[in-house]
Amino acid sequence: MRARAAAAAAPEREARTAMLTYAIGDVHGRTDLLARLLDRVNQALAVACIGLVLAYRSSSNLAAAYGIAVSGTMTITTVLYYEVMRIRWNWPIWKAGTDALDALPPLLGVPVGLKDLVNLEGTPTTAGSRILEGYVSPYDATIAARLKQAGAVIVGKTNMDEFAMGSSTEFSAYKKTVNPWDLERIPGGSSGGSSAAVAAYHVPLAIGTDTGGSIRQPASLTGIVGLKPMYGRVSRYGIVAFASSLDQVGPFARTVADLADVLGAIAGHDERDSTSYPAEVPNYLAEIETRKGPWKLGIPKEYFGAGLDPEVAAAVERAVAFYRSQGCEVSEVSLPHTQYCLDTYYIIATAEASSNLARYDGIRFGRRVVDPADIDDLYMRTRAEGFGAEVKRRIILGTYVLSSGYYDAYYLRAQKVRTLIREDFLKVYQDVDALITPTSPVPAFKLGEKSDPLAMYLCDIYTIGVNLAGLPAISVPSAS
Ligand code: GLN
């Protein structure tokens, strides 16, 4: 979904309201940049082939054959002769050309932006926090290394909510990022820098992380596509952790085909991440072509209740009508534990965050207060000055739900409910190929509009279920 004022601002793009679907190939073709790159290679190959054919024609028997052909007395013999010669002489050239193309790294020369929680050797990594100010990554995250290997050009780091906690990128300790479609509105969060950079045509691809919606929601609010892969599909090694059992790295792009390209390059088992999924990576680009449906789609009724903005609901309805017109069978389904998703998420995510963030103590990474009175003073003042209000709120909440006496009542119970939520999805997926839901309950809101933390937490209502269940999900634009 995008800001309301966007249609007038960019007539070449359809007005969009994103929804959450899984495995629906919505192919718009490649980005201009990739297309141009490939066109150039193809043109060069074509010129080389024509040159060789011309050279051959002028110096051999084929010239005679051509002479007959062009003089209007083309006979079958001539055609066959020409075909044999063409195959004999040109085929190896074309073959060599296509082999060379196949051998090119898949993202050769493509600029990519990285959310500023991905370690990239020799560059500052702040995770949007003052506490990491001055920290320079001594190594590449697996995702950064794989992008480089795939030929991508990493052009910069993108802004984010501090430690990926937020839905608007207003909680970055450094800068606020705005929505390129309407500068008074937020670009979503926490990966809002990545979504804004892609939507503003600064880069065709960017990387984000999604713990409870931080790829899909900003993709939705800026009118681009964003993918949260299955948990474990993309390595988390070298990513600043928020909530380890929910975090997943994924791409932003302007087309689904580009998402498929980049996912193919970054996915795959990594022995340095113990939760990495040890399976072969499919050829996603090819699968988009071969698995076009029609799909059996489910609409979870719990996702269309109170709190859903009518503009968003209408856009999703239009998308459903579109899929129906493409022959998809659409039926209503139920995910009965949806009402517990938000509570469950905010217990598990804060618990894991409080544990992960314990490492920022002023000793090992980044910022340290000057002239501490003693070690306790060093820890306390570094953390008090280094963390922002939202991060502190979550550390306090997480420490509370993990503390003895409350562990069983909150954390353990939340884990049990999480299992029920996952089972809801698994049951429904026995009958349908994909689910359609809104991504965000509301269109892009204005900066400063949501000052109440709970109002901000409600932005995740439709995205956090799949994180709790470990499932993949994509947000694609859906309105005009
Ligand atoms: N907005 C959610 C939160 O603040 C999700 C963030 C995320 O996915 N990183 O926790």
mmCIF file with all atom_site columns, N, CA and C in Angstrom, residues 209-272:
data_model
loop_
_atom_site.group_PDB
_atom_site.id
_atom_site.type_symbol
_atom_site.label_atom_id
_atom_site.label_alt_id
_atom_site.label_comp_id
_atom_site.label_asym_id
_atom_site.label_entity_id
_atom_site.label_seq_id
_atom_site.pdbx_PDB_ins_code
_atom_site.Cartn_x
_atom_site.Cartn_y
_atom_site.Cartn_z
_atom_site.occupancy
_atom_site.B_iso_or_equiv
_atom_site.pdbx_formal_charge
_atom_site.auth_seq_id
_atom_site.auth_comp_id
_atom_site.auth_asym_id
_atom_site.auth_atom_id
_atom_site.pdbx_PDB_model_num
ATOM 1   N N  . THR A 1 209 ? 15.414 -6.649  7.071   1.00 0.00 ? 209 THR A N  1
ATOM 2   C CA . THR A 1 209 ? 15.112 -7.806  7.919   1.00 0.00 ? 209 THR A CA 1
ATOM 3   C C  . THR A 1 209 ? 13.674 -7.684  8.381   1.00 0.00 ? 209 THR A C  1
ATOM 4   N N  . ASP A 1 210 ? 13.077 -8.837  8.647   1.00 0.00 ? 210 ASP A N  1
ATOM 5   C CA . ASP A 1 210 ? 11.656 -8.893  8.986   1.00 0.00 ? 210 ASP A CA 1
ATOM 6   C C  . ASP A 1 210 ? 11.494 -9.794  10.200  1.00 0.00 ? 210 ASP A C  1
ATOM 7   N N  . THR A 1 211 ? 11.201 -9.165  11.339  1.00 0.00 ? 211 THR A N  1
ATOM 8   C CA . THR A 1 211 ? 11.013 -9.908  12.586  1.00 0.00 ? 211 THR A CA 1
ATOM 9   C C  . THR A 1 211 ? 9.521  -10.040 12.873  1.00 0.00 ? 211 THR A C  1
ATOM 10  N N  . GLY A 1 212 ? 8.793  -8.990  12.456  1.00 0.00 ? 212 GLY A N  1
ATOM 11  C CA . GLY A 1 212 ? 7.343  -9.009  12.652  1.00 0.00 ? 212 GLY A CA 1
ATOM 12  C C  . GLY A 1 212 ? 6.639  -8.288  11.515  1.00 0.00 ? 212 GLY A C  1
ATOM 13  N N  . GLY A 1 213 ? 7.373  -8.003  10.450  1.00 0.00 ? 213 GLY A N  1
ATOM 14  C CA . GLY A 1 213 ? 6.756  -7.311  9.309   1.00 0.00 ? 213 GLY A CA 1
ATOM 15  C C  . GLY A 1 213 ? 7.640  -6.255  8.685   1.00 0.00 ? 213 GLY A C  1
ATOM 16  N N  . SER A 1 214 ? 8.855  -6.125  9.166   1.00 0.00 ? 214 SER A N  1
ATOM 17  C CA . SER A 1 214 ? 9.711  -4.994  8.781   1.00 0.00 ? 214 SER A CA 1
ATOM 18  C C  . SER A 1 214 ? 10.213 -4.982  7.346   1.00 0.00 ? 214 SER A C  1
ATOM 19  N N  . ILE A 1 215 ? 9.916  -6.020  6.565   1.00 0.00 ? 215 ILE A N  1
ATOM 20  C CA . ILE A 1 215 ? 10.160 -5.925  5.120   1.00 0.00 ? 215 ILE A CA 1
ATOM 21  C C  . ILE A 1 215 ? 8.823  -5.670  4.422   1.00 0.00 ? 215 ILE A C  1
ATOM 22  N N  . ARG A 1 216 ? 7.818  -6.462  4.793   1.00 0.00 ? 216 ARG A N  1
ATOM 23  C CA . ARG A 1 216 ? 6.542  -6.377  4.059   1.00 0.00 ? 216 ARG A CA 1
ATOM 24  C C  . ARG A 1 216 ? 5.819  -5.056  4.298   1.00 0.00 ? 216 ARG A C  1
ATOM 25  N N  . GLN A 1 217 ? 5.788  -4.602  5.530   1.00 0.00 ? 217 GLN A N  1
ATOM 26  C CA . GLN A 1 217 ? 5.036  -3.370  5.812   1.00 0.00 ? 217 GLN A CA 1
ATOM 27  C C  . GLN A 1 217 ? 5.652  -2.160  5.107   1.00 0.00 ? 217 GLN A C  1
ATOM 28  N N  . PRO A 1 218 ? 6.979  -1.933  5.176   1.00 0.00 ? 218 PRO A N  1
ATOM 29  C CA . PRO A 1 218 ? 7.530  -0.797  4.423   1.00 0.00 ? 218 PRO A CA 1
ATOM 30  C C  . PRO A 1 218 ? 7.415  -0.983  2.904   1.00 0.00 ? 218 PRO A C  1
ATOM 31  N N  . ALA A 1 219 ? 7.519  -2.210  2.427   1.00 0.00 ? 219 ALA A N  1
ATOM 32  C CA . ALA A 1 219 ? 7.330  -2.432  0.981   1.00 0.00 ? 219 ALA A CA 1
ATOM 33  C C  . ALA A 1 219 ? 5.927  -1.987  0.606   1.00 0.00 ? 219 ALA A C  1
ATOM 34  N N  . SER A 1 220 ? 4.989  -2.376  1.432   1.00 0.00 ? 220 SER A N  1
ATOM 35  C CA . SER A 1 220 ? 3.595  -2.058  1.181   1.00 0.00 ? 220 SER A CA 1
ATOM 36  C C  . SER A 1 220 ? 3.348  -0.547  1.190   1.00 0.00 ? 220 SER A C  1
ATOM 37  N N  . LEU A 1 221 ? 3.922  0.146   2.160   1.00 0.00 ? 221 LEU A N  1
ATOM 38  C CA . LEU A 1 221 ? 3.656  1.580   2.287   1.00 0.00 ? 221 LEU A CA 1
ATOM 39  C C  . LEU A 1 221 ? 4.408  2.416   1.259   1.00 0.00 ? 221 LEU A C  1
ATOM 40  N N  . THR A 1 222 ? 5.343  1.814   0.549   1.00 0.00 ? 222 THR A N  1
ATOM 41  C CA . THR A 1 222 ? 6.053  2.573   -0.486  1.00 0.00 ? 222 THR A CA 1
ATOM 42  C C  . THR A 1 222 ? 5.761  2.030   -1.889  1.00 0.00 ? 222 THR A C  1
ATOM 43  N N  . GLY A 1 223 ? 4.832  1.092   -1.996  1.00 0.00 ? 223 GLY A N  1
ATOM 44  C CA . GLY A 1 223 ? 4.402  0.631   -3.316  1.00 0.00 ? 223 GLY A CA 1
ATOM 45  C C  . GLY A 1 223 ? 5.395  -0.233  -4.059  1.00 0.00 ? 223 GLY A C  1
ATOM 46  N N  . ILE A 1 224 ? 6.220  -0.991  -3.327  1.00 0.00 ? 224 ILE A N  1
ATOM 47  C CA . ILE A 1 224 ? 7.163  -1.902  -4.001  1.00 0.00 ? 224 ILE A CA 1
ATOM 48  C C  . ILE A 1 224 ? 6.904  -3.325  -3.491  1.00 0.00 ? 224 ILE A C  1
ATOM 49  N N  . VAL A 1 225 ? 7.743  -4.265  -3.914  1.00 0.00 ? 225 VAL A N  1
ATOM 50  C CA . VAL A 1 225 ? 7.566  -5.631  -3.424  1.00 0.00 ? 225 VAL A CA 1
ATOM 51  C C  . VAL A 1 225 ? 8.628  -5.957  -2.381  1.00 0.00 ? 225 VAL A C  1
ATOM 52  N N  . GLY A 1 226 ? 8.222  -6.706  -1.378  1.00 0.00 ? 226 GLY A N  1
ATOM 53  C CA . GLY A 1 226 ? 9.152  -7.080  -0.314  1.00 0.00 ? 226 GLY A CA 1
ATOM 54  C C  . GLY A 1 226 ? 8.876  -8.505  0.116   1.00 0.00 ? 226 GLY A C  1
ATOM 55  N N  . LEU A 1 227 ? 9.931  -9.253  0.317   1.00 0.00 ? 227 LEU A N  1
ATOM 56  C CA . LEU A 1 227 ? 9.792  -10.676 0.620   1.00 0.00 ? 227 LEU A CA 1
ATOM 57  C C  . LEU A 1 227 ? 10.420 -11.028 1.957   1.00 0.00 ? 227 LEU A C  1
ATOM 58  N N  . LYS A 1 228 ? 9.641  -11.680 2.793   1.00 0.00 ? 228 LYS A N  1
ATOM 59  C CA . LYS A 1 228 ? 10.182 -12.280 4.022   1.00 0.00 ? 228 LYS A CA 1
ATOM 60  C C  . LYS A 1 228 ? 10.281 -13.771 3.735   1.00 0.00 ? 228 LYS A C  1
ATOM 61  N N  . PRO A 1 229 ? 11.508 -14.269 3.511   1.00 0.00 ? 229 PRO A N  1
ATOM 62  C CA . PRO A 1 229 ? 11.632 -15.697 3.202   1.00 0.00 ? 229 PRO A CA 1
ATOM 63  C C  . PRO A 1 229 ? 11.278 -16.560 4.409   1.00 0.00 ? 229 PRO A C  1
ATOM 64  N N  . MET A 1 230 ? 11.184 -17.854 4.172   1.00 0.00 ? 230 MET A N  1
ATOM 65  C CA . MET A 1 230 ? 10.950 -18.786 5.269   1.00 0.00 ? 230 MET A CA 1
ATOM 66  C C  . MET A 1 230 ? 12.070 -18.641 6.308   1.00 0.00 ? 230 MET A C  1
ATOM 67  N N  . TYR A 1 231 ? 11.742 -18.827 7.573   1.00 0.00 ? 231 TYR A N  1
ATOM 68  C CA . TYR A 1 231 ? 12.766 -18.734 8.623   1.00 0.00 ? 231 TYR A CA 1
ATOM 69  C C  . TYR A 1 231 ? 13.897 -19.722 8.309   1.00 0.00 ? 231 TYR A C  1
ATOM 70  N N  . GLY A 1 232 ? 15.116 -19.225 8.324   1.00 0.00 ? 232 GLY A N  1
ATOM 71  C CA . GLY A 1 232 ? 16.265 -20.102 8.076   1.00 0.00 ? 232 GLY A CA 1
ATOM 72  C C  . GLY A 1 232 ? 16.711 -20.144 6.632   1.00 0.00 ? 232 GLY A C  1
ATOM 73  N N  . ARG A 1 233 ? 15.929 -19.590 5.714   1.00 0.00 ? 233 ARG A N  1
ATOM 74  C CA . ARG A 1 233 ? 16.270 -19.689 4.295   1.00 0.00 ? 233 ARG A CA 1
ATOM 75  C C  . ARG A 1 233 ? 17.490 -18.833 3.947   1.00 0.00 ? 233 ARG A C  1
ATOM 76  N N  . VAL A 1 234 ? 17.574 -17.660 4.574   1.00 0.00 ? 234 VAL A N  1
ATOM 77  C CA . VAL A 1 234 ? 18.714 -16.766 4.330   1.00 0.00 ? 234 VAL A CA 1
ATOM 78  C C  . VAL A 1 234 ? 19.501 -16.653 5.646   1.00 0.00 ? 234 VAL A C  1
ATOM 79  N N  . SER A 1 235 ? 20.795 -16.776 5.545   1.00 0.00 ? 235 SER A N  1
ATOM 80  C CA . SER A 1 235 ? 21.634 -16.792 6.749   1.00 0.00 ? 235 SER A CA 1
ATOM 81  C C  . SER A 1 235 ? 21.519 -15.495 7.554   1.00 0.00 ? 235 SER A C  1
ATOM 82  N N  . ARG A 1 236 ? 21.501 -15.635 8.886   1.00 0.00 ? 236 ARG A N  1
ATOM 83  C CA . ARG A 1 236 ? 21.500 -14.469 9.764   1.00 0.00 ? 236 ARG A CA 1
ATOM 84  C C  . ARG A 1 236 ? 22.900 -14.167 10.293  1.00 0.00 ? 236 ARG A C  1
ATOM 85  N N  . TYR A 1 237 ? 23.891 -14.918 9.823   1.00 0.00 ? 237 TYR A N  1
ATOM 86  C CA . TYR A 1 237 ? 25.251 -14.691 10.328  1.00 0.00 ? 237 TYR A CA 1
ATOM 87  C C  . TYR A 1 237 ? 25.714 -13.274 9.952   1.00 0.00 ? 237 TYR A C  1
ATOM 88  N N  . GLY A 1 238 ? 26.100 -12.519 10.950  1.00 0.00 ? 238 GLY A N  1
ATOM 89  C CA . GLY A 1 238 ? 26.589 -11.166 10.677  1.00 0.00 ? 238 GLY A CA 1
ATOM 90  C C  . GLY A 1 238 ? 25.500 -10.109 10.663  1.00 0.00 ? 238 GLY A C  1
ATOM 91  N N  . ILE A 1 239 ? 24.275 -10.503 11.046  1.00 0.00 ? 239 ILE A N  1
ATOM 92  C CA . ILE A 1 239 ? 23.168 -9.540  11.132  1.00 0.00 ? 239 ILE A CA 1
ATOM 93  C C  . ILE A 1 239 ? 22.999 -9.181  12.611  1.00 0.00 ? 239 ILE A C  1
ATOM 94  N N  . VAL A 1 240 ? 22.869 -7.906  12.914  1.00 0.00 ? 240 VAL A N  1
ATOM 95  C CA . VAL A 1 240 ? 22.638 -7.503  14.306  1.00 0.00 ? 240 VAL A CA 1
ATOM 96  C C  . VAL A 1 240 ? 21.277 -8.077  14.720  1.00 0.00 ? 240 VAL A C  1
ATOM 97  N N  . ALA A 1 241 ? 21.276 -8.877  15.786  1.00 0.00 ? 241 ALA A N  1
ATOM 98  C CA . ALA A 1 241 ? 20.061 -9.621  16.153  1.00 0.00 ? 241 ALA A CA 1
ATOM 99  C C  . ALA A 1 241 ? 19.072 -8.757  16.917  1.00 0.00 ? 241 ALA A C  1
ATOM 100 N N  . PHE A 1 242 ? 17.799 -8.952  16.610  1.00 0.00 ? 242 PHE A N  1
ATOM 101 C CA . PHE A 1 242 ? 16.715 -8.357  17.389  1.00 0.00 ? 242 PHE A CA 1
ATOM 102 C C  . PHE A 1 242 ? 16.066 -9.502  18.178  1.00 0.00 ? 242 PHE A C  1
ATOM 103 N N  . ALA A 1 243 ? 15.279 -10.345 17.500  1.00 0.00 ? 243 ALA A N  1
ATOM 104 C CA . ALA A 1 243 ? 14.666 -11.506 18.154  1.00 0.00 ? 243 ALA A CA 1
ATOM 105 C C  . ALA A 1 243 ? 15.012 -12.725 17.297  1.00 0.00 ? 243 ALA A C  1
ATOM 106 N N  . SER A 1 244 ? 15.970 -13.501 17.769  1.00 0.00 ? 244 SER A N  1
ATOM 107 C CA . SER A 1 244 ? 16.608 -14.498 16.900  1.00 0.00 ? 244 SER A CA 1
ATOM 108 C C  . SER A 1 244 ? 15.664 -15.561 16.345  1.00 0.00 ? 244 SER A C  1
ATOM 109 N N  . SER A 1 245 ? 14.613 -15.908 17.055  1.00 0.00 ? 245 SER A N  1
ATOM 110 C CA . SER A 1 245 ? 13.738 -16.972 16.540  1.00 0.00 ? 245 SER A CA 1
ATOM 111 C C  . SER A 1 245 ? 12.720 -16.422 15.546  1.00 0.00 ? 245 SER A C  1
ATOM 112 N N  . LEU A 1 246 ? 12.723 -15.103 15.350  1.00 0.00 ? 246 LEU A N  1
ATOM 113 C CA . LEU A 1 246 ? 11.770 -14.472 14.422  1.00 0.00 ? 246 LEU A CA 1
ATOM 114 C C  . LEU A 1 246 ? 12.465 -13.762 13.265  1.00 0.00 ? 246 LEU A C  1
ATOM 115 N N  . ASP A 1 247 ? 13.699 -13.294 13.496  1.00 0.00 ? 247 ASP A N  1
ATOM 116 C CA . ASP A 1 247 ? 14.414 -12.491 12.481  1.00 0.00 ? 247 ASP A CA 1
ATOM 117 C C  . ASP A 1 247 ? 14.605 -13.271 11.177  1.00 0.00 ? 247 ASP A C  1
ATOM 118 N N  . GLN A 1 248 ? 14.397 -12.608 10.078  1.00 0.00 ? 248 GLN A N  1
ATOM 119 C CA . GLN A 1 248 ? 14.715 -13.197 8.778   1.00 0.00 ? 248 GLN A CA 1
ATOM 120 C C  . GLN A 1 248 ? 15.138 -12.085 7.825   1.00 0.00 ? 248 GLN A C  1
ATOM 121 N N  . VAL A 1 249 ? 16.209 -12.355 7.083   1.00 0.00 ? 249 VAL A N  1
ATOM 122 C CA . VAL A 1 249 ? 16.717 -11.398 6.108   1.00 0.00 ? 249 VAL A CA 1
ATOM 123 C C  . VAL A 1 249 ? 15.952 -11.570 4.803   1.00 0.00 ? 249 VAL A C  1
ATOM 124 N N  . GLY A 1 250 ? 15.700 -10.476 4.096   1.00 0.00 ? 250 GLY A N  1
ATOM 125 C CA . GLY A 1 250 ? 15.010 -10.615 2.812   1.00 0.00 ? 250 GLY A CA 1
ATOM 126 C C  . GLY A 1 250 ? 15.169 -9.379  1.947   1.00 0.00 ? 250 GLY A C  1
ATOM 127 N N  . PRO A 1 251 ? 14.771 -9.489  0.677   1.00 0.00 ? 251 PRO A N  1
ATOM 128 C CA . PRO A 1 251 ? 14.978 -8.393  -0.270  1.00 0.00 ? 251 PRO A CA 1
ATOM 129 C C  . PRO A 1 251 ? 13.752 -7.516  -0.524  1.00 0.00 ? 251 PRO A C  1
ATOM 130 N N  . PHE A 1 252 ? 14.054 -6.285  -0.956  1.00 0.00 ? 252 PHE A N  1
ATOM 131 C CA . PHE A 1 252 ? 13.072 -5.353  -1.532  1.00 0.00 ? 252 PHE A CA 1
ATOM 132 C C  . PHE A 1 252 ? 13.416 -5.187  -3.003  1.00 0.00 ? 252 PHE A C  1
ATOM 133 N N  . ALA A 1 253 ? 12.408 -5.057  -3.846  1.00 0.00 ? 253 ALA A N  1
ATOM 134 C CA . ALA A 1 253 ? 12.665 -4.795  -5.260  1.00 0.00 ? 253 ALA A CA 1
ATOM 135 C C  . ALA A 1 253 ? 11.435 -4.120  -5.850  1.00 0.00 ? 253 ALA A C  1
ATOM 136 N N  . ARG A 1 254 ? 11.532 -3.790  -7.139  1.00 0.00 ? 254 ARG A N  1
ATOM 137 C CA . ARG A 1 254 ? 10.359 -3.195  -7.780  1.00 0.00 ? 254 ARG A CA 1
ATOM 138 C C  . ARG A 1 254 ? 9.552  -4.233  -8.558  1.00 0.00 ? 254 ARG A C  1
ATOM 139 N N  . THR A 1 255 ? 10.154 -5.408  -8.779  1.00 0.00 ? 255 THR A N  1
ATOM 140 C CA . THR A 1 255 ? 9.399  -6.460  -9.453  1.00 0.00 ? 255 THR A CA 1
ATOM 141 C C  . THR A 1 255 ? 9.637  -7.787  -8.741  1.00 0.00 ? 255 THR A C  1
ATOM 142 N N  . VAL A 1 256 ? 8.665  -8.683  -8.899  1.00 0.00 ? 256 VAL A N  1
ATOM 143 C CA . VAL A 1 256 ? 8.789  -10.001 -8.271  1.00 0.00 ? 256 VAL A CA 1
ATOM 144 C C  . VAL A 1 256 ? 9.943  -10.782 -8.891  1.00 0.00 ? 256 VAL A C  1
ATOM 145 N N  . ALA A 1 257 ? 10.157 -10.597 -10.200 1.00 0.00 ? 257 ALA A N  1
ATOM 146 C CA . ALA A 1 257 ? 11.261 -11.309 -10.859 1.00 0.00 ? 257 ALA A CA 1
ATOM 147 C C  . ALA A 1 257 ? 12.601 -10.899 -10.257 1.00 0.00 ? 257 ALA A C  1
ATOM 148 N N  . ASP A 1 258 ? 12.743 -9.620  -9.943  1.00 0.00 ? 258 ASP A N  1
ATOM 149 C CA . ASP A 1 258 ? 13.986 -9.165  -9.310  1.00 0.00 ? 258 ASP A CA 1
ATOM 150 C C  . ASP A 1 258 ? 14.147 -9.773  -7.918  1.00 0.00 ? 258 ASP A C  1
ATOM 151 N N  . LEU A 1 259 ? 13.028 -9.878  -7.209  1.00 0.00 ? 259 LEU A N  1
ATOM 152 C CA . LEU A 1 259 ? 13.084 -10.514 -5.879  1.00 0.00 ? 259 LEU A CA 1
ATOM 153 C C  . LEU A 1 259 ? 13.589 -11.945 -6.022  1.00 0.00 ? 259 LEU A C  1
ATOM 154 N N  . ALA A 1 260 ? 13.059 -12.631 -7.036  1.00 0.00 ? 260 ALA A N  1
ATOM 155 C CA . ALA A 1 260 ? 13.447 -14.028 -7.255  1.00 0.00 ? 260 ALA A CA 1
ATOM 156 C C  . ALA A 1 260 ? 14.946 -14.116 -7.553  1.00 0.00 ? 260 ALA A C  1
ATOM 157 N N  . ASP A 1 261 ? 15.429 -13.193 -8.366  1.00 0.00 ? 261 ASP A N  1
ATOM 158 C CA . ASP A 1 261 ? 16.849 -13.163 -8.724  1.00 0.00 ? 261 ASP A CA 1
ATOM 159 C C  . ASP A 1 261 ? 17.721 -13.007 -7.489  1.00 0.00 ? 261 ASP A C  1
ATOM 160 N N  . VAL A 1 262 ? 17.385 -12.021 -6.685  1.00 0.00 ? 262 VAL A N  1
ATOM 161 C CA . VAL A 1 262 ? 18.245 -11.726 -5.540  1.00 0.00 ? 262 VAL A CA 1
ATOM 162 C C  . VAL A 1 262 ? 18.100 -12.803 -4.470  1.00 0.00 ? 262 VAL A C  1
ATOM 163 N N  . LEU A 1 263 ? 16.892 -13.339 -4.311  1.00 0.00 ? 263 LEU A N  1
ATOM 164 C CA . LEU A 1 263 ? 16.734 -14.400 -3.309  1.00 0.00 ? 263 LEU A CA 1
ATOM 165 C C  . LEU A 1 263 ? 17.598 -15.608 -3.688  1.00 0.00 ? 263 LEU A C  1
ATOM 166 N N  . GLY A 1 264 ? 17.604 -15.925 -4.998  1.00 0.00 ? 264 GLY A N  1
ATOM 167 C CA . GLY A 1 264 ? 18.439 -17.045 -5.453  1.00 0.00 ? 264 GLY A CA 1
ATOM 168 C C  . GLY A 1 264 ? 19.898 -16.836 -5.093  1.00 0.00 ? 264 GLY A C  1
ATOM 169 N N  . ALA A 1 265 ? 20.320 -15.565 -5.129  1.00 0.00 ? 265 ALA A N  1
ATOM 170 C CA . ALA A 1 265 ? 21.737 -15.272 -4.856  1.00 0.00 ? 265 ALA A CA 1
ATOM 171 C C  . ALA A 1 265 ? 22.061 -15.316 -3.365  1.00 0.00 ? 265 ALA A C  1
ATOM 172 N N  . ILE A 1 266 ? 21.102 -14.972 -2.510  1.00 0.00 ? 266 ILE A N  1
ATOM 173 C CA . ILE A 1 266 ? 21.445 -14.845 -1.080  1.00 0.00 ? 266 ILE A CA 1
ATOM 174 C C  . ILE A 1 266 ? 20.985 -16.032 -0.229  1.00 0.00 ? 266 ILE A C  1
ATOM 175 N N  . ALA A 1 267 ? 20.068 -16.851 -0.757  1.00 0.00 ? 267 ALA A N  1
ATOM 176 C CA . ALA A 1 267 ? 19.526 -17.949 0.057   1.00 0.00 ? 267 ALA A CA 1
ATOM 177 C C  . ALA A 1 267 ? 20.514 -19.110 0.113   1.00 0.00 ? 267 ALA A C  1
ATOM 178 N N  . GLY A 1 268 ? 20.264 -20.016 1.027   1.00 0.00 ? 268 GLY A N  1
ATOM 179 C CA . GLY A 1 268 ? 21.066 -21.239 1.048   1.00 0.00 ? 268 GLY A CA 1
ATOM 180 C C  . GLY A 1 268 ? 21.722 -21.486 2.388   1.00 0.00 ? 268 GLY A C  1
ATOM 181 N N  . HIS A 1 269 ? 22.069 -22.730 2.584   1.00 0.00 ? 269 HIS A N  1
ATOM 182 C CA . HIS A 1 269 ? 22.592 -23.147 3.883   1.00 0.00 ? 269 HIS A CA 1
ATOM 183 C C  . HIS A 1 269 ? 23.905 -22.448 4.212   1.00 0.00 ? 269 HIS A C  1
ATOM 184 N N  . ASP A 1 270 ? 24.057 -22.130 5.493   1.00 0.00 ? 270 ASP A N  1
ATOM 185 C CA . ASP A 1 270 ? 25.287 -21.493 5.958   1.00 0.00 ? 270 ASP A CA 1
ATOM 186 C C  . ASP A 1 270 ? 25.649 -22.137 7.293   1.00 0.00 ? 270 ASP A C  1
ATOM 187 N N  . GLU A 1 271 ? 26.786 -22.794 7.300   1.00 0.00 ? 271 GLU A N  1
ATOM 188 C CA . GLU A 1 271 ? 27.125 -23.522 8.534   1.00 0.00 ? 271 GLU A CA 1
ATOM 189 C C  . GLU A 1 271 ? 27.424 -22.578 9.705   1.00 0.00 ? 271 GLU A C  1
ATOM 190 N N  . ARG A 1 272 ? 27.593 -21.291 9.422   1.00 0.00 ? 272 ARG A N  1
ATOM 191 C CA . ARG A 1 272 ? 27.855 -20.354 10.518  1.00 0.00 ? 272 ARG A CA 1
ATOM 192 C C  . ARG A 1 272 ? 26.573 -19.863 11.195  1.00 0.00 ? 272 ARG A C  1
#
